[in-house]
CSV table of C-alpha atoms in Angstrom, one decimal:
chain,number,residue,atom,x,y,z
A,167,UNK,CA,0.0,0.0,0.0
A,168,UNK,CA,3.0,2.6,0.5
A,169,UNK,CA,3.8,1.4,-2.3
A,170,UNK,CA,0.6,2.7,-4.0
A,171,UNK,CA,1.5,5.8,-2.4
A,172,UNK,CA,4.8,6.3,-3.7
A,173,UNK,CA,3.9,5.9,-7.3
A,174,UNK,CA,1.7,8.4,-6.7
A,175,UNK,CA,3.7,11.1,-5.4
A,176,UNK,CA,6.6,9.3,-8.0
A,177,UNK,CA,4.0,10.9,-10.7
A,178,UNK,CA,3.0,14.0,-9.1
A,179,UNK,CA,6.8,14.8,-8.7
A,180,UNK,CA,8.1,13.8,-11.9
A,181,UNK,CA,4.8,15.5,-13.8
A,182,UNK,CA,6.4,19.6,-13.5
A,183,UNK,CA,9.3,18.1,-15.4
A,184,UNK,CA,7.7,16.5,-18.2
A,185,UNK,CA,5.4,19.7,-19.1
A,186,UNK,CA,8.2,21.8,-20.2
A,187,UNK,CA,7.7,21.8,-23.5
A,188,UNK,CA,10.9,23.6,-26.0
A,189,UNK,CA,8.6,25.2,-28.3
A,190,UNK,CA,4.7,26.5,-28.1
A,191,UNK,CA,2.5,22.8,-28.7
A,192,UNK,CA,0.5,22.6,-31.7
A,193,UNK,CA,-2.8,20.7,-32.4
A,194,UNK,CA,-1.0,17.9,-33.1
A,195,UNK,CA,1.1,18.0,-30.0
A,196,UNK,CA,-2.3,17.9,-28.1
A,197,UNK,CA,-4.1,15.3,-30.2
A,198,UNK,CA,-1.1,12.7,-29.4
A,199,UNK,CA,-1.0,13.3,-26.2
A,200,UNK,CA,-4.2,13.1,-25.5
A,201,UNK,CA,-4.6,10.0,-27.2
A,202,UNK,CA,-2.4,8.2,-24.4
A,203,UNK,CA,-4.2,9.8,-21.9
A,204,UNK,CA,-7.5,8.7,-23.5
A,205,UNK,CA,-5.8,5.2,-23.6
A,206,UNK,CA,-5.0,5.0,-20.1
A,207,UNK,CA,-7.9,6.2,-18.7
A,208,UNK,CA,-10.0,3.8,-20.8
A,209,UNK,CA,-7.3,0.9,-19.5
A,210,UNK,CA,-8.6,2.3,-16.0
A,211,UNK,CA,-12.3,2.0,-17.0
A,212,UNK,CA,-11.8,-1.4,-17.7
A,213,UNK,CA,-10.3,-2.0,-14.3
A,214,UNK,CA,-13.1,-0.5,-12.6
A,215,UNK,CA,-10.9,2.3,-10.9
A,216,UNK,CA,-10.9,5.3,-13.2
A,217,UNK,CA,-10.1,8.9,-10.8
A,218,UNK,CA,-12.3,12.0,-10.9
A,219,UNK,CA,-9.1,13.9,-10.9
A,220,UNK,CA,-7.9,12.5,-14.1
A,221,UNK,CA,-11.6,13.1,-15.8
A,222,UNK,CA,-11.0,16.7,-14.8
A,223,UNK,CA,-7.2,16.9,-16.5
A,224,UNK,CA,-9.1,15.4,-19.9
A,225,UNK,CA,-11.9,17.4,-19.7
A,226,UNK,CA,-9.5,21.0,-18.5
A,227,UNK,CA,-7.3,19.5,-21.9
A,228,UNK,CA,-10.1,19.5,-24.4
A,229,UNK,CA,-11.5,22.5,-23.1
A,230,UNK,CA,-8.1,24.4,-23.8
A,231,UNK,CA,-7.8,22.7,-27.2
A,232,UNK,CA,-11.2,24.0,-28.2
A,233,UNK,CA,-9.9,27.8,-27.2
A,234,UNK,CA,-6.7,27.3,-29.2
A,235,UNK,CA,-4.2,27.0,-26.2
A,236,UNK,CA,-2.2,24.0,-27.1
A,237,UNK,CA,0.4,24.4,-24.4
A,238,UNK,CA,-2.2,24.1,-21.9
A,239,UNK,CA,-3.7,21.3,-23.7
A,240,UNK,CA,-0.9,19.3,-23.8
A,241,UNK,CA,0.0,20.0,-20.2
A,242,UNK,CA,-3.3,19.0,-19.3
A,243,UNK,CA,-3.4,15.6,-21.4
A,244,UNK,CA,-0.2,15.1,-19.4
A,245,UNK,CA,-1.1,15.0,-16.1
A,246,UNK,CA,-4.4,13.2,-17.0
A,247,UNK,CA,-2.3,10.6,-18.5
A,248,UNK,CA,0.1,10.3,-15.4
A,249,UNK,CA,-3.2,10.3,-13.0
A,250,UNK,CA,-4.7,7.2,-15.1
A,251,UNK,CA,-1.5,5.4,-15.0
A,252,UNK,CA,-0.9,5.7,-11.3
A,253,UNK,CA,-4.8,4.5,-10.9
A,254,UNK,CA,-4.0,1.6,-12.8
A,255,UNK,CA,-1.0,1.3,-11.2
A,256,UNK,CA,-3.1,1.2,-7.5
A,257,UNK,CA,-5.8,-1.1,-9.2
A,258,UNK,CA,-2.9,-3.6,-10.0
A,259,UNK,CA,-1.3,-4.0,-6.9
A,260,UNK,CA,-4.9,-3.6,-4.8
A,261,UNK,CA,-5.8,-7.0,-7.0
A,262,UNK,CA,-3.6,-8.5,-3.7
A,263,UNK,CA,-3.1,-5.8,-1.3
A,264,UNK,CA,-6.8,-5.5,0.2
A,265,UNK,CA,-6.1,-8.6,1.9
A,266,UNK,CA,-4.1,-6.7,4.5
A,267,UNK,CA,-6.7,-4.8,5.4
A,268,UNK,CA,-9.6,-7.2,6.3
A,269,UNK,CA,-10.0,-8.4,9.6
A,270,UNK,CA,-9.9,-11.2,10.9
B,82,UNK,CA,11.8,-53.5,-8.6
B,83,UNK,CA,11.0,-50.5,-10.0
B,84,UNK,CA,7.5,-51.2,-9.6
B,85,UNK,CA,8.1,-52.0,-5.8
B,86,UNK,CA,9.8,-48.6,-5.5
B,87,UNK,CA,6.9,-46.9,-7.1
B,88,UNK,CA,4.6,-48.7,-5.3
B,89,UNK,CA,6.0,-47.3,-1.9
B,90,UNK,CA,6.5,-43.9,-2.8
B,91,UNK,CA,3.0,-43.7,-3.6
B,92,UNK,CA,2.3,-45.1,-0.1
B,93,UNK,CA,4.4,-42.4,1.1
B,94,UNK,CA,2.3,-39.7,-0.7
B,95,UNK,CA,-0.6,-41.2,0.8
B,96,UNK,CA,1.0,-41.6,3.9
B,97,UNK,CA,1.6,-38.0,3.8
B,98,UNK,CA,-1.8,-36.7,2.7
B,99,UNK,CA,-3.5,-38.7,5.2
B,100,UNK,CA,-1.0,-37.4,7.6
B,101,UNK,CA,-1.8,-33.7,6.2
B,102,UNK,CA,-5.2,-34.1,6.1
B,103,UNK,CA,-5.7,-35.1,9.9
B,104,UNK,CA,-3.4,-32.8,11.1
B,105,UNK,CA,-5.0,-29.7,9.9
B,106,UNK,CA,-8.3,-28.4,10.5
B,107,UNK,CA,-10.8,-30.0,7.8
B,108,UNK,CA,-9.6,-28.5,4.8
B,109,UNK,CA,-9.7,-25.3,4.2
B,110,UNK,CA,-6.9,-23.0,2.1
B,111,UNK,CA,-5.9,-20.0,3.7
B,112,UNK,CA,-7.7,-18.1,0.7
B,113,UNK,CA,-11.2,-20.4,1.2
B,114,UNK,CA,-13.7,-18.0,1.8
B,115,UNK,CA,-15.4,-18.8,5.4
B,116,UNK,CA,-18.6,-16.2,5.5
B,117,UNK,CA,-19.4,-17.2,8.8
B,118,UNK,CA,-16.4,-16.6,10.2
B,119,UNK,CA,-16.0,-13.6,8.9
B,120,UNK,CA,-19.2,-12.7,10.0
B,121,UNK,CA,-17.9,-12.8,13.6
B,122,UNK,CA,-14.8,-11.7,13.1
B,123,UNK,CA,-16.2,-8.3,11.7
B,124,UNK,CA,-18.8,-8.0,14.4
B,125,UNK,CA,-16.3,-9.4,17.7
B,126,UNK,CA,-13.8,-6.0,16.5
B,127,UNK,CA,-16.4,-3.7,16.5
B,128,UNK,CA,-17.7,-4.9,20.0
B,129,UNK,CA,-14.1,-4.9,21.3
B,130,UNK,CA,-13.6,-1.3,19.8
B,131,UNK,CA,-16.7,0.1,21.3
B,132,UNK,CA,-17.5,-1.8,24.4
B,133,UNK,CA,-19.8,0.4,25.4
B,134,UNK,CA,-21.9,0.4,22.3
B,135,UNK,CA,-24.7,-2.0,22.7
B,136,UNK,CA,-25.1,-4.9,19.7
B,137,UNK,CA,-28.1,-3.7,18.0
B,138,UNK,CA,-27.1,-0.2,18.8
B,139,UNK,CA,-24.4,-0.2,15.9
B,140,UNK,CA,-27.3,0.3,13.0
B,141,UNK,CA,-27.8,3.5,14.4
B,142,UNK,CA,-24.2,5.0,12.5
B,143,UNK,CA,-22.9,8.1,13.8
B,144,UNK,CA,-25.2,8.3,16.4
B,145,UNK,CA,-24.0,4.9,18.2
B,146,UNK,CA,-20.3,6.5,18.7
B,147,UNK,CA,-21.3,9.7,20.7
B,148,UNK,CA,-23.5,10.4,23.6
B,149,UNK,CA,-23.8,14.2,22.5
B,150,UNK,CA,-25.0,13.0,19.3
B,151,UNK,CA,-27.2,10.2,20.6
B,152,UNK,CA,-29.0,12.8,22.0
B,153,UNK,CA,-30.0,15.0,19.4
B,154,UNK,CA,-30.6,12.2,17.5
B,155,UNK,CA,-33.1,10.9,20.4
B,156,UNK,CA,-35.2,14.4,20.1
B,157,UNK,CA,-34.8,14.6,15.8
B,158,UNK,CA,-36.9,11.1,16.2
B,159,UNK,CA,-39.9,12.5,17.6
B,160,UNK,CA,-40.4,14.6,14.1
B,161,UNK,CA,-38.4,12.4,12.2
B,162,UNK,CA,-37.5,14.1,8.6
B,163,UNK,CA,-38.3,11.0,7.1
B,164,UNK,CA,-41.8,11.0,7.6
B,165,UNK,CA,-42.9,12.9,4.3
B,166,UNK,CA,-41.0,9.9,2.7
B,167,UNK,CA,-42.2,7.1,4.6
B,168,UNK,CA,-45.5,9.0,3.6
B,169,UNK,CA,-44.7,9.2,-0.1
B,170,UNK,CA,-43.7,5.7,0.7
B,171,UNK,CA,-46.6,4.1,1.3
B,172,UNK,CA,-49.4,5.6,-0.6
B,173,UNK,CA,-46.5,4.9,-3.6
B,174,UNK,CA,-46.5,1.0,-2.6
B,175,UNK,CA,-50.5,1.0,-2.1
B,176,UNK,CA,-51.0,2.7,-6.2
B,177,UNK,CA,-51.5,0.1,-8.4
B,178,UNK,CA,-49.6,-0.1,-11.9
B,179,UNK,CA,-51.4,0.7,-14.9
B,180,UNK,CA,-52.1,-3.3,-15.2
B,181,UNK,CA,-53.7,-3.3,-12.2
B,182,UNK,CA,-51.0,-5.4,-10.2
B,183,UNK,CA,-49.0,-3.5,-7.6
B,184,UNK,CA,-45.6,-4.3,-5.6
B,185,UNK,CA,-46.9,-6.3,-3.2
B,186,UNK,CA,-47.5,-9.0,-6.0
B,187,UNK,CA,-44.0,-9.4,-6.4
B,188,UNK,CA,-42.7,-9.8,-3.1
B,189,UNK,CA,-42.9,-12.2,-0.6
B,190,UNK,CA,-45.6,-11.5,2.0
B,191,UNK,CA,-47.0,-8.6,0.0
B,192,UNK,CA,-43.7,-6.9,0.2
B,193,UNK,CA,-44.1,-6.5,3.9
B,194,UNK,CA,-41.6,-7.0,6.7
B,195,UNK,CA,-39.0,-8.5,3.9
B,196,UNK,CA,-36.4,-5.9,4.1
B,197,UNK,CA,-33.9,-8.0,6.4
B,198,UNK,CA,-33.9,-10.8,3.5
B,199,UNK,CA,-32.1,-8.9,0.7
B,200,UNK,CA,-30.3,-8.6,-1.1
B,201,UNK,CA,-30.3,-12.2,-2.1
B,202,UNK,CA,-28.7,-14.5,-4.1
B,203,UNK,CA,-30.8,-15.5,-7.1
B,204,UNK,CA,-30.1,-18.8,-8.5
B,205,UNK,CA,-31.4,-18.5,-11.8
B,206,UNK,CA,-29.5,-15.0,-12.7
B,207,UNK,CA,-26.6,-16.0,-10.9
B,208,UNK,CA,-26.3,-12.7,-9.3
B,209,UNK,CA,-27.6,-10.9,-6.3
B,210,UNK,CA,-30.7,-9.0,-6.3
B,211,UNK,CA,-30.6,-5.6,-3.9
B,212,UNK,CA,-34.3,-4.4,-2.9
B,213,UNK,CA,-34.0,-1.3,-4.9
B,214,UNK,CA,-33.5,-3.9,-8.2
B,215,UNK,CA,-36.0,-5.9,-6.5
B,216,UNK,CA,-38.3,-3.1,-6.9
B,217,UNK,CA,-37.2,-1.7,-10.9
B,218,UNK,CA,-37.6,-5.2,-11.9
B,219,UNK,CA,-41.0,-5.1,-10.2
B,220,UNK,CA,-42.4,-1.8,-12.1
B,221,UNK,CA,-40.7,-3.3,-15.4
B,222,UNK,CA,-42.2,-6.3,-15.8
B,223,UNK,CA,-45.6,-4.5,-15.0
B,224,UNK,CA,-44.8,-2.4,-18.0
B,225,UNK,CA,-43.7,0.8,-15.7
B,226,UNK,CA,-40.5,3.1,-16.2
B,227,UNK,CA,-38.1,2.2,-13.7
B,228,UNK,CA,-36.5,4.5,-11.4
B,229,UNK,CA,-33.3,6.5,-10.9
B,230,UNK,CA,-31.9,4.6,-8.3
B,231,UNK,CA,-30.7,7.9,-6.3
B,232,UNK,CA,-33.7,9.3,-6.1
B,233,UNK,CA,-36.6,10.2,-4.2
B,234,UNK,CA,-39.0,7.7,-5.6
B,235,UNK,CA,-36.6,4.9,-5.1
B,236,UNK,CA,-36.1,6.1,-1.7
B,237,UNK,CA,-39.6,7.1,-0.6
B,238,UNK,CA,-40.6,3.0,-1.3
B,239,UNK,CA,-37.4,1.5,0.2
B,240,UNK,CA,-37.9,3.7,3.3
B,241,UNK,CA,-41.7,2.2,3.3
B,242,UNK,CA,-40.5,-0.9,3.3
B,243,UNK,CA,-37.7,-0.5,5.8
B,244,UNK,CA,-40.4,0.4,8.0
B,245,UNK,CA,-42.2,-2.6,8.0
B,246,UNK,CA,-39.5,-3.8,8.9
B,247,UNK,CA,-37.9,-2.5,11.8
B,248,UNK,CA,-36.6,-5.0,14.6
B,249,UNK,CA,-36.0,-7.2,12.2
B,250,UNK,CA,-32.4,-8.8,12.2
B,251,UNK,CA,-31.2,-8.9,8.8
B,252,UNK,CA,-31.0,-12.7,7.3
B,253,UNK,CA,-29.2,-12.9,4.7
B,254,UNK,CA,-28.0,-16.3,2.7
B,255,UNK,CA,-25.4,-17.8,0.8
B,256,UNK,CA,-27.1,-20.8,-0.9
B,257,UNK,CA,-24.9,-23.8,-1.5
B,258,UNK,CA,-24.2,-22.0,-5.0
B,259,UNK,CA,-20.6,-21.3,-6.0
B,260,UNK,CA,-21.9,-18.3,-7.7
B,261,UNK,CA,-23.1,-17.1,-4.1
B,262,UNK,CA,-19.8,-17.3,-2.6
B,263,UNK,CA,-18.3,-15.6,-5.2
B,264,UNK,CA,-20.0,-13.6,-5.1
B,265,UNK,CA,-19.8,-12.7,-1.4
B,266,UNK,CA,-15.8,-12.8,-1.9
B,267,UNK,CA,-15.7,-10.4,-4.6
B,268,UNK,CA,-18.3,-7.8,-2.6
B,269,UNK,CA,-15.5,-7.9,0.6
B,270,UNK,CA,-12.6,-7.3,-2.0
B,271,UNK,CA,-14.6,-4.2,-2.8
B,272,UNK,CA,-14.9,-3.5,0.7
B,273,UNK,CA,-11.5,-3.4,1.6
B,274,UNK,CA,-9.5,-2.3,-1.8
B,275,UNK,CA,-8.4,0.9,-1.9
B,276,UNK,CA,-9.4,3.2,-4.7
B,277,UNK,CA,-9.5,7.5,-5.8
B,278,UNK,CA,-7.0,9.4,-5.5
B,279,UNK,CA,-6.8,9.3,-2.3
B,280,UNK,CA,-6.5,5.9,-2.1
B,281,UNK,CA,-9.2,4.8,0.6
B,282,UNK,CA,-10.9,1.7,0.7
B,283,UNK,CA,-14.1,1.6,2.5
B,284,UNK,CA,-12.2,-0.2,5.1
B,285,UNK,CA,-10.1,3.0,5.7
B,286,UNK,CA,-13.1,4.8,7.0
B,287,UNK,CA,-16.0,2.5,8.3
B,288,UNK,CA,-13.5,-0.1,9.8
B,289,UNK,CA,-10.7,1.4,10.5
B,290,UNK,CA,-11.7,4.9,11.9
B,291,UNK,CA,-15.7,5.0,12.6
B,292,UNK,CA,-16.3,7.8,15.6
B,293,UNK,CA,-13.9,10.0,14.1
B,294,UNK,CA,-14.6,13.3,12.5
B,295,UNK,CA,-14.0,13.8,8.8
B,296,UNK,CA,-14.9,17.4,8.0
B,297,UNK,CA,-18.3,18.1,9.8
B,298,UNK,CA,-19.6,14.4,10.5
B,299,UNK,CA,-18.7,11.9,12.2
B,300,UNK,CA,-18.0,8.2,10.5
B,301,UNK,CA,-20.3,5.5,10.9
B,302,UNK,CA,-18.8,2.1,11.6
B,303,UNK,CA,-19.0,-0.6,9.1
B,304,UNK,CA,-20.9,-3.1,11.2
B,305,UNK,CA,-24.5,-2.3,10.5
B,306,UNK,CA,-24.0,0.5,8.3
B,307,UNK,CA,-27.0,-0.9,6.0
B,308,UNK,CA,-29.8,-1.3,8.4
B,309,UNK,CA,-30.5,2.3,8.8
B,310,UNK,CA,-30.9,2.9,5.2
B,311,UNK,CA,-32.1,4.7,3.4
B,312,UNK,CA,-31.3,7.7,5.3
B,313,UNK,CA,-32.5,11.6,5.3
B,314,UNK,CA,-29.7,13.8,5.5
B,315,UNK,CA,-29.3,17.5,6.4
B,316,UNK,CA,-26.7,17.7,4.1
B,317,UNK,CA,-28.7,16.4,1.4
B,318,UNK,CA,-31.7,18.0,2.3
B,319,UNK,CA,-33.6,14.9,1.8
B,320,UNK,CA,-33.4,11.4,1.4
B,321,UNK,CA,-30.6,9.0,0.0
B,322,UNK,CA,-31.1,5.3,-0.9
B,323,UNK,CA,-27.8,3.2,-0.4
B,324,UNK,CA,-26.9,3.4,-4.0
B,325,UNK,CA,-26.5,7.0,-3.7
B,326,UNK,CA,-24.5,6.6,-0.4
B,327,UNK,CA,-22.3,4.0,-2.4
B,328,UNK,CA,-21.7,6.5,-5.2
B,329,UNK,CA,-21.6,9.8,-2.8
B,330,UNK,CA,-18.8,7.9,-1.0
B,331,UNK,CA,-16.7,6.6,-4.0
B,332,UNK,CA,-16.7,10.1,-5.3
B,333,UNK,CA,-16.0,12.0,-2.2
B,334,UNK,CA,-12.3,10.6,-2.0
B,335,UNK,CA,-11.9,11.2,-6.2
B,336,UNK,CA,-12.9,8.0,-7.6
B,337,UNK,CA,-15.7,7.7,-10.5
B,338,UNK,CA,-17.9,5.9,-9.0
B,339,UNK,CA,-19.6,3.0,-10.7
B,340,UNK,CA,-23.2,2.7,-12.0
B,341,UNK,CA,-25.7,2.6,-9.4
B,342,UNK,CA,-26.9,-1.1,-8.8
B,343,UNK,CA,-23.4,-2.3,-11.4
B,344,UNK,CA,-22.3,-5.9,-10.3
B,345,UNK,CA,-20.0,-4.3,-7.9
B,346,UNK,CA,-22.2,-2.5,-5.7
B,347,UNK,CA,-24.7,-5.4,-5.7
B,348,UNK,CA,-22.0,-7.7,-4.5
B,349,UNK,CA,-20.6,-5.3,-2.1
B,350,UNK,CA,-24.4,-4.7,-0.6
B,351,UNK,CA,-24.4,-8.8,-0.6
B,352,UNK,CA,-21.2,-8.5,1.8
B,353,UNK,CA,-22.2,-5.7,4.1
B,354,UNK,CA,-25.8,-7.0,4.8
B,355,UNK,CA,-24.2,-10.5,5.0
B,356,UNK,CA,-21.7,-9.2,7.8
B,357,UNK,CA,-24.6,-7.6,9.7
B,358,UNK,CA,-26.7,-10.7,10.0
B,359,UNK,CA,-28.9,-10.6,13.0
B,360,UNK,CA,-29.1,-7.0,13.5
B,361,UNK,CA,-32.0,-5.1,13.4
B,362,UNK,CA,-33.0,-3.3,10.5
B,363,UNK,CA,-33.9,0.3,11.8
B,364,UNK,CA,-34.6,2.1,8.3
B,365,UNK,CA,-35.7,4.8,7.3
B,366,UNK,CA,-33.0,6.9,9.4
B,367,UNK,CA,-32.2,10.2,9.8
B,368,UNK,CA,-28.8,11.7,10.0
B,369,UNK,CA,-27.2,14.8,11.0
């Protein structure tokens, strides 16, 4: 279970880093990265364990896409992608973990 | 020779298994699910956590862990906000469909002073059947719309029926049917995995901190927690069935909660109820 929490902060820490981007993102920029987010977050609907927060990174990313601010976009599609990875991250190693926690 | 040699390692192995077999307690894996036991597992902590709590006390949630809130609890009772529910309730169950049929012809005893018996495993579906289902698959077979299930309609008619059947202890069975015990197994895996952002499990709360404040209210504990519902809440200002409760609490530590009445929440109703067995069913409630 600390576990679970560590890849959690793990992603929220290494999240600043990867949202630097060099030049200003374009549509396309946005559309591929939100494409893996997408893809995670559906790989976390199938495990039953999707995250409100990352449903609010996709929906905070389309919404800047639709007003033309692709760096926000992309940032956006990021973090939604790291959220849905560290939910399927917590979904995978719950499939054993909740043991620990019943009583008995 | 070599037939000799195999002969007697095979005795050995039997040897052994007999040997296994009578040395531990009638076979059971470690993993084997053991309702039962569970049952009193889950209910000997609570009692041990809260010694002074009376048994049949725990179905009244928050209100069982505080005197200060037993008593404003004690005087909300005498105008209980529920009643223009219960109300609702009744003259809801009474209406007839447009067929002419009504609830009370698909329920046991007329639908009266059942509550305590679901949900329950159904053998043809394979699945567990919550009341609230119980009572969408009532209105659709009688050609009616069903209901949202986290709504007041859904939780005017369960509070009805709760009422009929308060004092009741809750009975709930796991037929000989693998199905059953699976699903049991996979409702208490929900119970106790941890999920959202936050990463909570039900446990977290109910089990592992009931009595202690979380914002403005205090947590219920986990033995019991169904046989109050559904509940009026101040916060809500108005009534909530369990499947809002389930979803209400999913969401409130970031996880999307599931559809109301999904295979999930009916299996995790299944184990809750289960765990509760013999006490008393004290819906419609009324909380803070």
């Amino acid at each position: 279970m600390s576990r679970t929490i560590g890849a959690i902060a793990l992603a929220a820490v290494l999240l600043p880093a990867t949202l630097i981007p060099a030049r200003a993102a374009s549509d396309a920029d946005f559309k591929t990265a939100y494409a893996a987010a997408d893809a995670a977050e559906k790989q976390a609907g199938a495990l039953r364990n999707q995250w409100t927060t990352t449903e609010a990174a996709l929906a905070a990313a389309r919404k800047a896409a639709e007003a033309g601010d692709f760096d926000q976009a992309v940032a956006q599609a990021r973090e939604a992608d790291a959220l849905a990875k560290a939910s399927i991250f917590q979904a995978t190693s719950e499939k054993e973990a909740w043991k620990a926690l019943e009583i008995k | 020779m070599r037939a000799c040699a195999l002969f007697s390692s095979v005795l050995t192995a039997l040897g052994f298994a007999v040997f296994v077999a009578t040395a531990l307690p009638p076979a059971r894996a470690a993993d084997a699910p053991d309702p039962a036991a569970d049952a009193k597992a889950f209910r000997d902590y609570f009692v041990k956590k809260f010694p002074k709590v009376k048994l049949d006390d725990f179905v009244n949630g928050p209100y069982s862990m505080n005197e200060d809130m037993r008593k404003q609890w004690e005087e909300k009772e005498q105008f209980p906000p529920y009643e223009f529910a219960l109300e609702a309730g009744k003259e809801m169950f009474a209406t007839p469909f447009k067929n002419g049929k009504s609830y009370a012809d698909c329920f046991a005893n007329g639908g009266i002073g059942v509550r305590q018996n679901y949900p329950m495993f159904d053998e043809k579906e394979g699945k567990v059947v919550t009341l609230e289902l119980a009572l969408n698959r009532c209105r659709e077979a009688n050609g009616e719309k069903p209901y949202s299930y986290v709504k007041d309609e859904m939780a005017s008619l369960t509070a009805y029926m709760a009422f009929t059947s308060r004092g009741k202890p809750f009975d709930i069975k796991i037929p000989a049917d693998p199905r059953a015990l699976e699903a049991y197994q996979e409702g208490k895996r929900y119970f106790y995995t941890r999920r959202g952002q936050l990463n909570f499990s039900c446990a977290t709360c109910h089990v592992q901190s009931p009595g202690e404040r979380i914002r403005a209210e205090t947590l219920a504990p986990a033995l019991g927690i169904l046989n109050a519902m559904p509940i009026y809440r101040s916060e809500w200002s108005g009534m909530g069935t369990i499947s809002r409760r389930f979803t209400t609490c999913n969401s409130q530590i970031r996880g999307v909660p599931l559809e109301p009445q999904s295979d999930e929440y009916r299996n995790l109703e299944y184990y809750l109820s289960y765990v509760s067995n013999g006490l008393p069913i004290s819906g419609p409630g009324a909380r803070p």
